[in-house]
Structures are given as structure tokens and as C-alpha cells.
Amino acid sequence: MPVRSSLFPPNASRTLARISTAILTVALITACATDQPAPTGPNARLSASRNGVPFTEGLASPAWQQTARDLVSAAAFSPLAALHAYPLLGVAQYQAVQRADAAIGDGDGGRRRLEAERGAVAGASIVTLSYLFPTHVQDFEDLLTAQANAGPGQPHPGFAEGEAIGRAVGAA
């Protein structure tokens, strides 16, 4: 005959597992919360270089992301297909900006850096979206041209440099 301890009732292991899960969940949620007033991590330098500039002003990424959303919706992608399309675009854009920043270096910033980042995003986006939506290539080229010519004295040489980097990243 099994002996039961009064310290551990029959469902104690289940209760202990629930309590442990709850504590772990709270710990993970609080670990993910940020108390930093400014961005940290790999994008901190990128955000810091744009102090005083509204978030979407001059950035190419929101227009390309919106284009992707519109095309995914119009093409009636399945959720699984959409789940693959968005990261392809986002990762290509991120890597393109990283490579454009590396090509420019830390000493050269300002407008050249901003234009190179915009061009890198546009170049990577055009290649990635052309792969996903081959019937819209001309639309993507038109959007790139509009972004290259936005602003005074366009197209800026930094944009063209970034575009070449972005296209190479998108092709990879």
C-alpha cells in the first residue's frame, strides 16, 4: 500500500508546475520590458544619427513595407506565404542598411549616410519584391526613381551608392 505524505497532496506536482510556469512567464515579460529612454542594441547608432528628425521623414522603408502589404493583400497570399514574404523584405532591408553604413564608415555621416541608407533600403526592396511579385517590376522601379529624386539636388550620389549595395544584398 502506497504511503502518502501530508506535505505533498496528490495534485501537488501539477500545482507546483503551474506556479513555476507563472513565475517564469512573469520573469520573461519583465525581462523583455525596457526601461531605456533611447533605443539600444544594433540599431542604437542608426537611431542616434537621426536625432531631431521625425521618424518617417526621409526613410524609404515605410513606403516599401506598405507596398509589400498592399501586394500581399491583393495577391491573396495565404497567411503562411505572407509569413515568409514580410521577413524576406525586412531582413534584406536591414542587411542592406548595415552594409551601407559599413561602406560609408563612422567618420562620414549626415546627408550622405541618410541617402545611402535610403538607397540601400530601396535597392534591397526592389530586388526582393521583384522576386515575390515579378509582374510589378516597373512599379518598383518607378517608386525607386521617385525616392531617388525626392529632395533638393537629387539624385544624391549616396543614394546611388546605397542602391547598388541594396541590390547586391537583395540578390544574395
CSV table of C-alpha atoms in Angstrom, one decimal:
chain,number,residue,atom,x,y,z
A,1,MET,CA,0.0,0.0,0.0
A,2,PRO,CA,1.5,3.4,-1.1
A,3,VAL,CA,2.2,5.8,1.6
A,4,ARG,CA,1.1,9.4,1.0
A,5,SER,CA,2.9,12.3,2.6
A,6,SER,CA,0.8,15.0,4.1
A,7,LEU,CA,3.3,17.6,2.8
A,8,PHE,CA,2.6,16.7,-0.9
A,9,PRO,CA,-1.1,16.1,-1.7
A,10,PRO,CA,-1.9,14.1,-4.9
A,11,ASN,CA,-2.0,17.1,-7.2
A,12,ALA,CA,1.0,19.0,-5.7
A,13,SER,CA,3.2,18.4,-8.7
A,14,ARG,CA,0.6,19.9,-11.0
A,15,THR,CA,0.2,22.9,-8.7
A,16,LEU,CA,4.0,23.3,-8.5
A,17,ALA,CA,4.2,23.2,-12.3
A,18,ARG,CA,1.6,25.9,-12.6
A,19,ILE,CA,3.3,28.1,-10.1
A,20,SER,CA,6.6,27.6,-11.8
A,21,THR,CA,5.2,28.4,-15.2
A,22,ALA,CA,3.5,31.6,-13.9
A,23,ILE,CA,6.8,32.8,-12.3
A,24,LEU,CA,8.7,32.0,-15.4
A,25,THR,CA,6.2,33.9,-17.5
A,26,VAL,CA,6.3,37.0,-15.3
A,27,ALA,CA,10.1,36.8,-15.4
A,28,LEU,CA,10.2,36.7,-19.2
A,29,ILE,CA,7.7,39.5,-19.5
A,30,THR,CA,9.7,41.8,-17.2
A,31,ALA,CA,13.0,40.8,-18.8
A,32,CYS,CA,11.6,41.9,-22.2
A,33,ALA,CA,10.3,45.2,-20.8
A,34,THR,CA,12.6,48.2,-21.5
A,35,ASP,CA,13.4,51.0,-19.1
A,36,GLN,CA,15.8,52.6,-21.5
A,37,PRO,CA,14.7,56.1,-22.7
A,38,ALA,CA,16.5,55.6,-26.1
A,39,PRO,CA,17.0,52.6,-28.4
A,40,THR,CA,19.7,50.1,-27.5
A,41,GLY,CA,21.3,47.3,-29.4
A,42,PRO,CA,22.3,47.0,-33.1
A,43,ASN,CA,20.0,49.9,-34.2
A,44,ALA,CA,21.1,52.4,-31.5
A,45,ARG,CA,23.7,54.1,-33.7
A,46,LEU,CA,21.2,54.3,-36.6
A,47,SER,CA,18.5,56.0,-34.4
A,48,ALA,CA,21.0,58.2,-32.7
A,49,SER,CA,22.2,59.5,-36.1
A,50,ARG,CA,18.7,60.8,-36.8
A,51,ASN,CA,18.1,62.8,-33.6
A,52,GLY,CA,15.8,65.7,-34.2
A,53,VAL,CA,14.4,64.2,-37.4
A,54,PRO,CA,10.8,62.8,-37.3
A,55,PHE,CA,10.8,59.0,-37.5
A,56,THR,CA,9.3,58.6,-41.0
A,57,GLU,CA,10.8,61.7,-42.6
A,58,GLY,CA,13.3,60.7,-45.2
A,59,LEU,CA,13.1,57.0,-44.6
A,60,ALA,CA,12.4,54.7,-47.5
A,61,SER,CA,11.4,51.6,-45.5
A,62,PRO,CA,7.8,52.6,-44.6
A,63,ALA,CA,6.8,53.1,-48.3
A,64,TRP,CA,8.3,49.7,-49.3
A,65,GLN,CA,6.7,47.9,-46.4
A,66,GLN,CA,3.3,49.4,-47.3
A,67,THR,CA,3.9,48.4,-51.0
A,68,ALA,CA,4.6,44.8,-49.8
A,69,ARG,CA,1.4,44.8,-47.6
A,70,ASP,CA,-0.7,46.1,-50.5
A,71,LEU,CA,0.6,43.5,-52.9
A,72,VAL,CA,0.4,40.6,-50.4
A,73,SER,CA,-3.2,41.6,-49.8
A,74,ALA,CA,-4.1,42.0,-53.5
A,75,ALA,CA,-2.4,38.6,-54.3
A,76,ALA,CA,-4.5,37.0,-51.5
A,77,PHE,CA,-1.4,35.3,-50.1
A,78,SER,CA,-2.1,32.6,-47.6
A,79,PRO,CA,-1.1,33.5,-44.0
A,80,LEU,CA,1.9,31.1,-44.4
A,81,ALA,CA,3.0,32.7,-47.6
A,82,ALA,CA,2.7,36.2,-46.1
A,83,LEU,CA,4.6,35.0,-43.1
A,84,HIS,CA,7.5,34.2,-45.5
A,85,ALA,CA,7.2,37.3,-47.6
A,86,TYR,CA,7.5,40.0,-44.9
A,87,PRO,CA,10.7,38.7,-43.3
A,88,LEU,CA,12.4,38.3,-46.6
A,89,LEU,CA,11.9,42.0,-47.2
A,90,GLY,CA,12.7,43.1,-43.7
A,91,VAL,CA,15.9,41.1,-43.4
A,92,ALA,CA,17.1,42.3,-46.8
A,93,GLN,CA,16.4,45.9,-45.9
A,94,TYR,CA,18.2,45.6,-42.5
A,95,GLN,CA,21.3,43.9,-44.0
A,96,ALA,CA,21.4,46.5,-46.8
A,97,VAL,CA,21.5,49.3,-44.3
A,98,GLN,CA,24.1,47.6,-42.2
A,99,ARG,CA,26.4,47.1,-45.3
A,100,ALA,CA,25.8,50.7,-46.5
A,101,ASP,CA,26.8,52.0,-43.1
A,102,ALA,CA,29.9,49.8,-43.1
A,103,ALA,CA,30.8,51.1,-46.6
A,104,ILE,CA,30.4,54.7,-45.5
A,105,GLY,CA,32.3,54.3,-42.2
A,106,ASP,CA,32.0,56.1,-39.0
A,107,GLY,CA,33.6,59.4,-39.9
A,108,ASP,CA,31.3,60.3,-42.8
A,109,GLY,CA,27.7,61.0,-41.8
A,110,GLY,CA,25.0,63.5,-42.4
A,111,ARG,CA,23.1,63.6,-45.6
A,112,ARG,CA,25.4,61.1,-47.4
A,113,ARG,CA,24.7,58.4,-44.7
A,114,LEU,CA,21.0,59.1,-44.8
A,115,GLU,CA,20.9,58.9,-48.6
A,116,ALA,CA,23.0,55.8,-48.7
A,117,GLU,CA,20.6,54.1,-46.1
A,118,ARG,CA,17.6,55.2,-48.2
A,119,GLY,CA,19.2,53.9,-51.3
A,120,ALA,CA,20.2,50.6,-49.7
A,121,VAL,CA,16.6,50.0,-48.5
A,122,ALA,CA,15.2,50.9,-51.9
A,123,GLY,CA,17.7,48.6,-53.7
A,124,ALA,CA,17.1,45.6,-51.4
A,125,SER,CA,13.4,46.1,-51.6
A,126,ILE,CA,13.2,46.3,-55.3
A,127,VAL,CA,15.1,43.0,-55.8
A,128,THR,CA,13.2,41.2,-53.0
A,129,LEU,CA,9.8,42.4,-54.1
A,130,SER,CA,10.6,41.7,-57.8
A,131,TYR,CA,11.3,38.1,-56.7
A,132,LEU,CA,8.0,37.9,-54.9
A,133,PHE,CA,5.9,39.9,-57.5
A,134,PRO,CA,7.6,39.7,-60.9
A,135,THR,CA,4.7,41.3,-62.7
A,136,HIS,CA,5.2,44.6,-60.8
A,137,VAL,CA,8.9,45.2,-61.5
A,138,GLN,CA,8.2,48.5,-63.4
A,139,ASP,CA,6.1,49.8,-60.5
A,140,PHE,CA,9.0,49.1,-58.1
A,141,GLU,CA,11.4,50.9,-60.5
A,142,ASP,CA,9.1,53.9,-60.6
A,143,LEU,CA,8.9,54.0,-56.8
A,144,LEU,CA,12.7,53.9,-56.6
A,145,THR,CA,13.0,56.7,-59.1
A,146,ALA,CA,10.6,58.8,-57.1
A,147,GLN,CA,12.5,58.2,-53.9
A,148,ALA,CA,15.9,58.9,-55.6
A,149,ASN,CA,14.5,62.3,-56.9
A,150,ALA,CA,12.9,63.3,-53.6
A,151,GLY,CA,14.6,66.3,-52.1
A,152,PRO,CA,16.9,69.0,-53.3
A,153,GLY,CA,19.7,68.2,-55.8
A,154,GLN,CA,18.6,64.7,-56.4
A,155,PRO,CA,19.5,62.0,-57.1
A,156,HIS,CA,22.2,62.2,-54.4
A,157,PRO,CA,25.4,60.2,-55.1
A,158,GLY,CA,25.0,58.5,-51.7
A,159,PHE,CA,21.6,57.2,-52.8
A,160,ALA,CA,23.0,55.6,-55.9
A,161,GLU,CA,25.9,54.0,-53.8
A,162,GLY,CA,23.4,52.6,-51.3
A,163,GLU,CA,21.1,51.4,-54.1
A,164,ALA,CA,23.9,49.3,-55.6
A,165,ILE,CA,24.7,47.8,-52.2
A,166,GLY,CA,21.0,47.1,-51.5
A,167,ARG,CA,20.5,45.4,-54.9
A,168,ALA,CA,23.5,43.2,-54.2
A,169,VAL,CA,22.1,42.3,-50.7
A,170,GLY,CA,18.7,41.6,-52.2
A,171,ALA,CA,20.2,39.3,-54.9
A,172,ALA,CA,22.1,37.4,-52.2
